[in-house]
Short mmCIF file of C-alpha atoms in Angstrom, two decimals:
data_model
loop_
_atom_site.label_atom_id
_atom_site.label_comp_id
_atom_site.label_asym_id
_atom_site.label_seq_id
_atom_site.Cartn_x
_atom_site.Cartn_y
_atom_site.Cartn_z
CA MET A 30 -76.86 108.02 168.68
CA GLN A 31 -75.25 110.74 166.53
CA GLN A 32 -77.22 113.11 164.32
CA THR A 33 -75.80 115.55 161.77
CA ALA A 34 -77.19 118.98 160.93
CA ASP A 35 -78.81 117.62 157.76
CA GLN A 36 -80.65 114.77 159.47
CA GLN A 37 -84.08 114.96 161.06
CA VAL A 38 -84.99 113.50 164.41
CA HIS A 39 -88.64 112.59 165.00
CA ASN A 40 -89.12 112.67 168.76
CA LEU A 41 -92.02 111.67 170.91
CA ILE A 42 -91.96 113.59 174.19
CA ARG A 43 -94.14 111.98 176.79
CA GLY A 44 -94.50 113.88 180.05
CA ALA A 45 -95.36 112.61 183.45
CA GLY A 46 -96.55 115.61 185.50
CA LYS A 47 -94.71 115.59 188.76
CA ALA A 48 -94.34 118.73 190.83
CA LYS A 49 -92.82 118.41 194.29
CA GLY A 50 -95.06 116.45 196.66
CA GLU A 51 -97.44 115.44 193.91
CA ARG A 52 -99.06 112.00 194.04
CA GLY A 53 -100.34 111.73 190.50
CA ARG A 54 -98.58 111.83 187.17
CA ALA A 55 -99.55 113.24 183.82
CA LYS A 56 -98.72 112.16 180.31
CA MET A 57 -97.98 114.36 177.33
CA ASP A 58 -97.11 113.27 173.81
CA ILE A 59 -95.13 115.70 171.69
CA VAL A 60 -93.97 114.67 168.26
CA GLU A 61 -90.99 116.76 167.25
CA SER A 62 -89.42 117.20 163.82
CA LYS A 63 -86.51 119.60 163.57
CA HIS A 64 -82.94 120.08 162.38
CA ILE A 65 -80.25 119.54 164.99
CA SER A 66 -77.26 121.87 164.72
CA GLU A 67 -75.05 119.75 166.95
CA PRO A 68 -74.71 115.98 167.62
CA ILE A 69 -76.87 114.57 170.39
CA LYS A 70 -74.67 113.98 173.44
CA SER A 71 -75.20 111.99 176.59
CA GLU A 72 -75.03 115.03 178.89
CA ALA A 73 -78.07 117.21 179.55
CA GLN A 74 -79.29 119.23 176.58
CA ILE A 75 -81.86 121.98 176.46
CA SER A 76 -84.40 122.69 173.76
CA HIS A 77 -87.60 124.62 173.06
CA LEU A 78 -87.52 127.63 175.34
CA ALA A 79 -90.77 129.63 175.53
CA LEU A 80 -91.45 132.92 177.29
CA ASP A 81 -94.40 134.83 178.73
CA ILE A 82 -93.30 138.42 179.33
CA GLY A 83 -95.92 140.21 181.43
CA GLY A 84 -96.09 143.64 182.98
CA SER A 85 -94.82 142.40 186.35
CA LEU A 86 -93.20 139.01 185.75
CA ILE A 87 -91.41 137.03 183.06
CA LYS A 88 -92.20 133.32 182.99
CA LEU A 89 -90.04 130.70 181.24
CA VAL A 90 -90.70 127.08 180.23
CA TYR A 91 -88.00 124.92 178.65
CA PHE A 92 -87.21 121.25 178.13
CA SER A 93 -83.94 119.52 179.03
CA THR A 94 -82.73 115.93 178.84
CA ASN A 95 -81.24 114.12 181.80
CA SER A 96 -77.60 113.02 181.74
CA ASP A 97 -77.09 109.52 180.31
CA SER A 98 -80.84 109.16 179.91
CA SER A 99 -80.99 107.02 176.79
CA SER A 100 -82.80 103.75 177.46
CA SER A 101 -85.35 101.45 175.90
CA SER A 102 -88.10 102.45 178.33
CA SER A 103 -88.92 105.10 180.87
CA LYS A 104 -89.56 104.01 184.43
CA ASP A 105 -91.25 107.34 185.20
CA SER A 106 -93.74 107.15 182.34
CA VAL A 107 -97.36 106.41 183.14
CA ALA A 108 -97.60 104.05 180.20
CA VAL A 109 -95.90 103.40 176.87
CA SER A 110 -98.01 104.42 173.89
CA SER A 111 -98.79 101.58 171.48
CA GLY A 112 -96.24 101.38 168.70
CA ASN A 113 -93.46 103.05 170.71
CA GLU A 114 -92.09 100.00 172.54
CA GLY A 115 -88.45 99.22 171.98
CA ARG A 116 -87.49 102.68 170.78
CA PRO A 117 -84.68 104.63 172.47
CA VAL A 118 -85.88 106.96 175.22
CA LEU A 119 -84.29 110.13 176.55
CA GLU A 120 -85.65 111.20 179.89
CA GLY A 121 -85.88 114.88 180.73
CA LYS A 122 -87.93 117.62 182.26
CA LEU A 123 -90.04 120.64 181.53
CA HIS A 124 -88.57 123.39 183.71
CA PHE A 125 -90.24 126.53 185.02
CA ALA A 126 -88.63 129.81 186.07
CA LYS A 127 -89.76 133.38 186.74
CA PHE A 128 -88.20 136.83 187.01
CA GLU A 129 -89.45 140.31 187.77
CA THR A 130 -89.94 142.20 184.52
CA ALA A 131 -88.27 145.22 186.11
CA LYS A 132 -85.17 143.03 186.46
CA ILE A 133 -85.26 141.73 182.91
CA ASN A 134 -81.46 141.67 182.74
CA ASP A 135 -81.50 138.91 185.37
CA CYS A 136 -83.69 136.89 183.02
CA ILE A 137 -81.35 137.56 180.11
CA ASP A 138 -78.36 136.49 182.21
CA PHE A 139 -80.20 133.28 183.15
CA ILE A 140 -80.98 132.49 179.51
CA ARG A 141 -77.37 133.12 178.59
CA SER A 142 -75.97 131.01 181.47
CA LYS A 143 -78.21 128.06 180.60
CA GLN A 144 -77.50 128.52 176.87
CA LEU A 145 -81.25 128.75 176.39
CA ARG A 146 -80.73 131.22 173.57
CA HIS A 147 -79.95 128.17 171.38
CA SER A 148 -83.26 126.54 172.32
CA GLY A 149 -85.54 127.83 169.58
CA PHE A 150 -85.78 127.17 165.86
CA GLN A 151 -84.94 128.61 162.49
CA LYS A 152 -87.81 129.29 160.13
CA HIS A 153 -88.03 127.14 157.03
CA GLY A 154 -85.99 128.56 154.16
CA ALA A 155 -84.11 130.98 156.41
CA PRO A 156 -80.40 131.60 155.71
CA ALA A 157 -77.98 129.60 157.82
CA GLY A 158 -76.77 132.73 159.60
CA GLU A 159 -80.22 133.95 160.62
CA LYS A 160 -80.81 134.40 164.34
CA CYS A 161 -82.50 131.70 166.43
CA THR A 162 -86.21 132.27 166.97
CA ILE A 163 -87.87 131.75 170.37
CA LYS A 164 -91.59 131.55 171.07
CA ALA A 165 -92.90 134.33 173.29
CA THR A 166 -96.21 135.81 174.42
CA GLY A 167 -97.38 138.73 176.55
CA GLY A 168 -97.02 142.46 176.01
CA GLY A 169 -93.32 142.32 176.80
CA ALA A 170 -92.73 140.16 173.72
CA TYR A 171 -93.37 143.36 171.76
CA LYS A 172 -91.84 145.84 174.20
CA TYR A 173 -88.54 144.01 174.64
CA THR A 174 -88.09 142.37 171.23
CA ASP A 175 -85.13 144.65 170.36
CA LEU A 176 -83.51 144.03 173.75
CA PHE A 177 -83.54 140.24 173.28
CA LYS A 178 -82.13 140.62 169.79
CA GLU A 179 -79.37 142.95 171.01
CA LYS A 180 -78.40 141.07 174.19
CA LEU A 181 -78.91 137.45 173.11
CA GLY A 182 -79.07 137.54 169.34
CA ILE A 183 -82.50 135.87 169.28
CA CYS A 184 -85.76 136.83 167.59
CA LEU A 185 -89.05 136.57 169.50
CA ASP A 186 -91.82 134.86 167.53
CA LYS A 187 -94.90 136.39 169.12
CA GLU A 188 -98.01 134.37 170.02
CA ASP A 189 -101.35 135.82 171.10
CA GLU A 190 -101.59 136.14 174.88
CA MET A 191 -105.17 134.88 175.27
CA ASP A 192 -104.56 131.97 172.87
CA CYS A 193 -101.60 130.88 174.99
CA LEU A 194 -103.44 131.24 178.31
CA VAL A 195 -106.32 129.05 177.15
CA ALA A 196 -104.05 126.49 175.44
CA GLY A 197 -101.94 126.18 178.59
CA SER A 198 -105.01 125.84 180.80
CA ASN A 199 -106.69 123.23 178.59
CA PHE A 200 -103.50 121.19 178.40
CA LEU A 201 -102.89 121.17 182.16
CA LEU A 202 -106.50 120.33 183.01
CA LYS A 203 -106.38 117.36 180.65
CA ALA A 204 -102.81 116.16 181.16
CA VAL A 205 -101.83 116.75 184.78
CA HIS A 206 -103.91 114.53 187.02
CA THR A 207 -103.58 116.61 190.19
CA GLU A 208 -103.62 120.03 188.56
CA ALA A 209 -106.92 121.47 189.80
CA PHE A 210 -107.88 121.77 193.45
CA THR A 211 -110.22 123.58 195.80
CA TYR A 212 -109.10 125.38 198.94
CA MET A 213 -111.30 126.57 201.79
CA ASP A 214 -110.94 126.74 205.55
CA GLY A 215 -107.40 125.39 205.34
CA GLN A 216 -108.44 122.28 203.41
CA LYS A 217 -106.93 121.56 200.00
CA GLU A 218 -108.69 118.94 197.85
CA PHE A 219 -107.51 117.89 194.41
CA VAL A 220 -110.34 117.55 191.91
CA GLN A 221 -110.40 115.02 189.09
CA ILE A 222 -111.53 116.57 185.84
CA ASP A 223 -113.83 114.64 183.54
CA HIS A 224 -112.37 115.31 180.08
CA ASP A 225 -115.80 114.84 178.52
CA ASP A 226 -117.28 117.47 180.82
CA LEU A 227 -114.49 120.06 180.96
CA TYR A 228 -116.20 122.74 178.89
CA PRO A 229 -117.48 125.35 179.32
CA TYR A 230 -115.62 126.92 182.23
CA MET A 231 -114.46 130.34 183.38
CA LEU A 232 -110.71 131.01 183.47
CA VAL A 233 -109.69 133.94 185.65
CA ASN A 234 -106.08 134.90 185.07
CA ILE A 235 -104.77 137.26 187.75
CA GLY A 236 -101.61 138.96 186.62
CA SER A 237 -100.89 142.67 186.82
CA GLY A 238 -104.54 143.07 185.82
CA VAL A 239 -107.29 140.44 185.62
CA SER A 240 -108.80 138.74 182.57
CA MET A 241 -111.96 136.63 182.76
CA ILE A 242 -112.24 134.19 179.88
CA LYS A 243 -115.16 131.92 179.01
CA VAL A 244 -113.66 128.75 177.53
CA ASP A 245 -115.98 126.66 175.34
CA GLY A 246 -113.44 124.21 173.89
CA PRO A 247 -109.99 123.92 172.29
CA GLY A 248 -109.37 127.25 170.59
CA LYS A 249 -112.89 128.42 171.44
CA PHE A 250 -112.99 131.19 174.01
CA GLU A 251 -114.07 134.75 174.68
CA ARG A 252 -112.70 137.32 177.09
CA VAL A 253 -115.96 138.36 178.70
CA SER A 254 -114.68 140.72 181.36
CA GLY A 255 -111.76 141.83 183.50
CA THR A 256 -110.64 144.35 186.05
CA ASN A 257 -107.66 146.64 186.45
CA VAL A 258 -107.55 145.82 190.16
CA GLY A 259 -105.19 142.84 190.26
CA GLY A 260 -101.72 141.73 191.23
CA GLY A 261 -100.15 144.96 190.02
CA THR A 262 -102.54 146.90 192.25
CA PHE A 263 -101.55 144.85 195.29
CA TRP A 264 -97.88 145.22 194.53
CA GLY A 265 -98.04 148.92 193.63
CA LEU A 266 -100.20 150.10 196.51
CA GLY A 267 -98.40 147.78 198.91
CA ARG A 268 -95.04 149.21 197.91
CA LEU A 269 -96.27 152.77 198.46
CA LEU A 270 -97.93 152.00 201.80
CA THR A 271 -95.42 149.58 203.36
CA LYS A 272 -92.11 150.33 201.57
CA CYS A 273 -91.74 146.62 200.70
CA LYS A 274 -89.23 146.05 197.90
CA SER A 275 -90.79 142.97 196.29
CA PHE A 276 -94.08 141.14 195.81
CA ASP A 277 -92.82 138.18 197.84
CA GLU A 278 -91.84 140.44 200.73
CA LEU A 279 -95.29 142.03 200.68
CA LEU A 280 -97.00 138.64 200.59
CA GLU A 281 -94.85 137.36 203.46
CA LEU A 282 -95.73 140.46 205.44
CA SER A 283 -99.45 139.72 205.06
CA HIS A 284 -98.95 136.39 206.87
CA ARG A 285 -98.36 138.26 210.11
CA GLY A 286 -101.04 140.90 209.69
CA ASN A 287 -104.51 141.47 211.11
CA ASN A 288 -106.87 143.20 208.68
CA ARG A 289 -109.45 143.87 211.42
CA VAL A 290 -107.22 146.63 212.77
CA ILE A 291 -107.90 148.64 209.59
CA ASP A 292 -111.04 147.15 208.00
CA MET A 293 -114.45 148.24 209.24
CA LEU A 294 -116.58 145.17 210.01
CA VAL A 295 -120.35 144.79 210.21
CA GLY A 296 -119.90 144.25 213.96
CA ASP A 297 -118.14 147.59 214.27
CA ILE A 298 -121.28 149.26 212.91
CA TYR A 299 -123.85 147.10 214.75
CA GLY A 300 -122.18 147.00 218.15
CA GLY A 301 -120.71 143.53 217.71
CA MET A 302 -123.96 142.03 216.38
CA ASP A 303 -124.69 140.23 213.11
CA TYR A 304 -126.96 141.82 210.50
CA THR A 305 -128.99 138.65 210.26
CA LYS A 306 -131.80 140.00 208.10
CA ILE A 307 -129.54 140.15 205.05
CA GLY A 308 -127.22 137.32 206.09
CA LEU A 309 -124.16 139.30 207.16
CA SER A 310 -122.16 138.11 210.16
CA SER A 311 -120.46 140.54 212.52
CA THR A 312 -117.06 139.59 211.05
CA THR A 313 -118.04 140.47 207.45
CA ILE A 314 -116.00 143.37 206.08
CA ALA A 315 -118.28 146.36 205.56
CA SER A 316 -115.54 148.68 204.32
CA SER A 317 -111.93 147.84 203.49
CA PHE A 318 -109.61 150.33 205.24
CA GLY A 319 -112.79 151.83 206.75
CA LYS A 320 -111.41 152.26 210.29
CA ALA A 321 -108.77 154.64 208.97
CA ILE A 322 -111.58 157.20 208.54
CA SER A 323 -112.36 157.54 212.25
CA ASP A 324 -109.00 156.56 213.76
CA ASN A 325 -106.92 159.59 214.66
CA LYS A 326 -103.85 157.99 213.14
CA GLU A 327 -101.36 158.59 210.36
CA LEU A 328 -99.95 155.99 208.01
CA GLU A 329 -96.89 155.40 210.18
CA ASP A 330 -99.17 154.53 213.12
CA TYR A 331 -100.38 151.37 211.36
CA LYS A 332 -98.28 148.22 211.13
CA PRO A 333 -97.14 147.38 207.59
CA GLU A 334 -98.27 143.77 208.05
CA ASP A 335 -101.85 144.90 208.87
CA ILE A 336 -101.93 147.17 205.82
CA SER A 337 -100.66 144.31 203.62
CA ARG A 338 -103.27 141.92 205.00
CA SER A 339 -106.13 144.36 204.47
CA LEU A 340 -104.98 145.17 200.95
CA LEU A 341 -104.70 141.50 200.02
CA ARG A 342 -108.14 140.81 201.44
CA MET A 343 -109.72 143.72 199.58
CA ILE A 344 -108.33 142.76 196.17
CA SER A 345 -108.96 139.02 196.57
CA ASN A 346 -112.56 139.62 197.66
CA ASN A 347 -113.18 141.88 194.69
CA ILE A 348 -111.75 139.40 192.19
CA GLY A 349 -113.76 136.53 193.66
CA GLN A 350 -117.03 138.47 193.54
CA ILE A 351 -116.57 139.86 190.02
CA SER A 352 -115.53 136.44 188.74
CA TYR A 353 -118.64 134.79 190.11
CA LEU A 354 -120.94 137.49 188.71
CA ASN A 355 -119.45 136.90 185.25
CA ALA A 356 -119.77 133.14 185.63
CA LEU A 357 -123.41 133.69 186.62
CA ARG A 358 -124.02 135.58 183.36
CA PHE A 359 -123.20 132.44 181.41
CA GLY A 360 -124.49 129.79 183.83
CA LEU A 361 -120.99 128.48 184.65
CA LYS A 362 -120.49 126.56 187.87
CA ARG A 363 -116.72 126.02 187.63
CA ILE A 364 -114.26 128.88 187.87
CA PHE A 365 -110.51 128.25 187.59
CA PHE A 366 -108.22 130.90 189.06
CA ALA A 367 -104.65 131.24 187.84
CA GLY A 368 -101.83 133.77 187.64
CA PHE A 369 -98.88 134.64 189.85
CA PHE A 370 -100.96 136.85 192.14
CA ILE A 371 -102.12 133.69 193.91
CA ARG A 372 -98.77 131.89 194.34
CA GLY A 373 -100.33 129.06 196.32
CA HIS A 374 -100.91 131.54 199.15
CA ALA A 375 -103.44 130.06 201.57
CA TYR A 376 -105.05 133.34 202.65
CA THR A 377 -105.45 134.55 199.06
CA MET A 378 -107.05 131.29 197.91
CA ASP A 379 -109.30 131.10 200.95
CA THR A 380 -110.50 134.70 200.46
CA ILE A 381 -111.32 134.13 196.78
CA ALA A 382 -113.02 130.80 197.53
CA VAL A 383 -115.13 132.28 200.33
CA ALA A 384 -116.21 135.16 198.08
CA VAL A 385 -117.34 132.76 195.33
CA HIS A 386 -119.08 130.51 197.85
CA PHE A 387 -120.83 133.43 199.56
CA TRP A 388 -122.15 135.15 196.45
CA SER A 389 -123.18 131.90 194.75
CA LYS A 390 -124.78 130.57 197.95
CA GLY A 391 -122.60 127.49 197.60
CA GLU A 392 -123.61 126.67 194.02
CA ALA A 393 -120.28 127.63 192.36
CA LYS A 394 -116.76 126.55 193.23
CA ALA A 395 -113.48 128.36 193.01
CA MET A 396 -110.73 126.05 191.78
CA PHE A 397 -107.03 126.73 191.56
CA LEU A 398 -104.19 125.36 189.43
CA LYS A 399 -100.84 124.03 190.62
CA HIS A 400 -98.99 125.55 187.65
CA GLU A 401 -101.05 128.71 188.06
CA GLY A 402 -98.48 131.23 186.88
CA PHE A 403 -97.21 129.39 183.81
CA LEU A 404 -100.30 129.02 181.61
CA GLY A 405 -99.15 131.58 179.07
CA ALA A 406 -95.60 130.23 178.94
CA LEU A 407 -96.89 126.67 178.49
CA GLY A 408 -99.23 127.80 175.73
CA SER A 409 -96.32 129.57 174.07
CA PHE A 410 -94.25 126.38 174.36
CA MET A 411 -97.03 124.35 172.76
CA SER A 412 -97.27 126.79 169.85
CA TYR A 413 -94.12 125.28 168.31
CA GLU A 414 -96.61 122.73 166.98
CA LYS A 415 -97.95 125.24 164.43
CA HIS A 416 -94.59 125.35 162.68
CA GLY A 417 -94.16 121.60 162.47
CA PHE A 418 -91.57 121.47 165.24
CA LEU A 419 -93.91 119.96 167.81
CA ASN A 420 -97.15 118.02 167.59
CA LEU A 421 -98.83 117.69 170.97
CA LYS A 422 -101.40 115.04 171.72
CA VAL A 423 -102.91 114.67 175.16
CA HIS A 424 -103.92 111.16 176.14
CA GLN A 425 -106.12 109.75 178.86
CA LEU A 426 -104.15 109.29 182.06
CA VAL A 427 -103.73 106.07 183.99
CA GLN A 428 -104.99 106.62 187.53
CA GLN A 429 -102.05 106.32 189.90
CA SER A 430 -103.14 108.50 192.80
CA PRO A 431 -105.10 107.43 195.88
CA VAL A 432 -108.71 108.58 195.72
CA ASP A 433 -110.78 109.33 198.80
CA ALA A 434 -113.67 106.89 198.36
CA SER A 435 -115.60 108.54 201.17
CA ARG A 436 -115.88 111.63 198.96
CA GLY A 437 -117.37 109.74 196.08
CA GLY A 438 -114.02 109.19 194.39
CA ASP A 439 -113.86 112.66 192.92
CA LYS A 440 -111.30 114.34 195.14
CA ILE A 441 -107.77 113.71 196.32
CA HIS A 442 -106.74 115.17 199.65
CA ASP A 443 -103.32 116.64 200.23
CA PRO A 444 -101.80 119.25 202.52
CA PRO A 445 -101.44 122.69 200.92
CA ASN A 446 -98.27 123.34 198.95
CA GLY A 447 -96.51 126.62 198.34
CA GLU A 448 -96.15 128.20 194.94
CA LEU A 449 -94.50 126.40 192.07
CA ASN A 450 -90.96 127.66 191.60
CA GLU A 451 -88.01 127.11 189.31
CA ASN A 452 -86.86 124.10 191.35
CA GLN A 453 -89.96 122.13 190.41
CA SER A 454 -90.62 120.58 187.02
CA ILE A 455 -92.62 118.12 184.95
CA ASP A 456 -90.77 114.89 184.16
CA CYS A 457 -90.73 113.95 180.49
CA SER A 458 -89.43 111.21 178.22
CA ILE A 459 -88.33 111.60 174.62
CA CYS A 460 -88.80 108.50 172.49
CA LEU A 461 -86.49 108.64 169.46
CA SER A 462 -87.91 107.07 166.30
#
């Protein structure tokens, strides 16, 4: 099916959420109307790149077709929307990738190698020679706008960071069936979200810093609090104290650590006993890094892995407690945690979950998101809709995942997965009208 530059293609992109190991699928309808500068070919093509350029990481989301994907139906689709039967279908994927902001040239090289710089749009009425425009959010969209123009010849069309975070979160919670899950004591349980009872909720986005957002509905939200002690704190202090070169190296180091070597526990103060009167067990941390006060040791006498573990525990505990206290202000029982600080790391999630459970006396739950680090980038991707290039409609999903009936049918059990990376994606289908 050939299209010239003067013809319009009205596309319906329907996504079936499928990250690696996932049992459920999600469906997304995107109606696209845009000018195509080149004929549609059978090989893979890429369109609609969106960026989230943060203080520590750059996140990318982009869509690509599969090779020779044109067909009359999509075997991976959850269901065919009424009125779309019999139309040609191109199957493809929403891809995710991330780069350290400090290594922004690696990101630029990636965009160039994938020819993603051609994956934006030209504003209506713009001259034919005007640069391609790409959707972007985050502070880096302002800081690096000249760099992207110089290196790639693209303009960054900036979207509000909080708008994108909330839009990405709302979309995933409605569209991806196994998006939200709880994690405590090594047990991961997917949670089905009732679309009629989604709002209000607290969204805690843990990036370089932390934002706590009360979400009341589509486009209705308020940033109610935050803290400057977040992922950047862990990375920065960890780098100074352990000489680790990357966040991933620091996180891996924490796997092997023992925070009790450095943290002062209640038992250390009470001779191994619990402080039962106020409900503190002997293993409760009384003071993070507290043992370093009395130990006659220097920094080099402590193992880097123990320092990393203690630091991770301290920051995760703080975030969990502050998040619950803000949820308590507004009577919210559900708190969703996202951002690349978490990275599907079991110890991080368990620490946050225990903090929320402890301070709420079991009344509130910490929930996590599978696409945790890409909310802003997804929201930026969805913002193409405002310019008439995309029109997203989220539909009710068809249940395709096994539900644990013994748990009342509200949770799906699955072993814990690692973080989402650039090798995982959401399968999509484009129905050509």
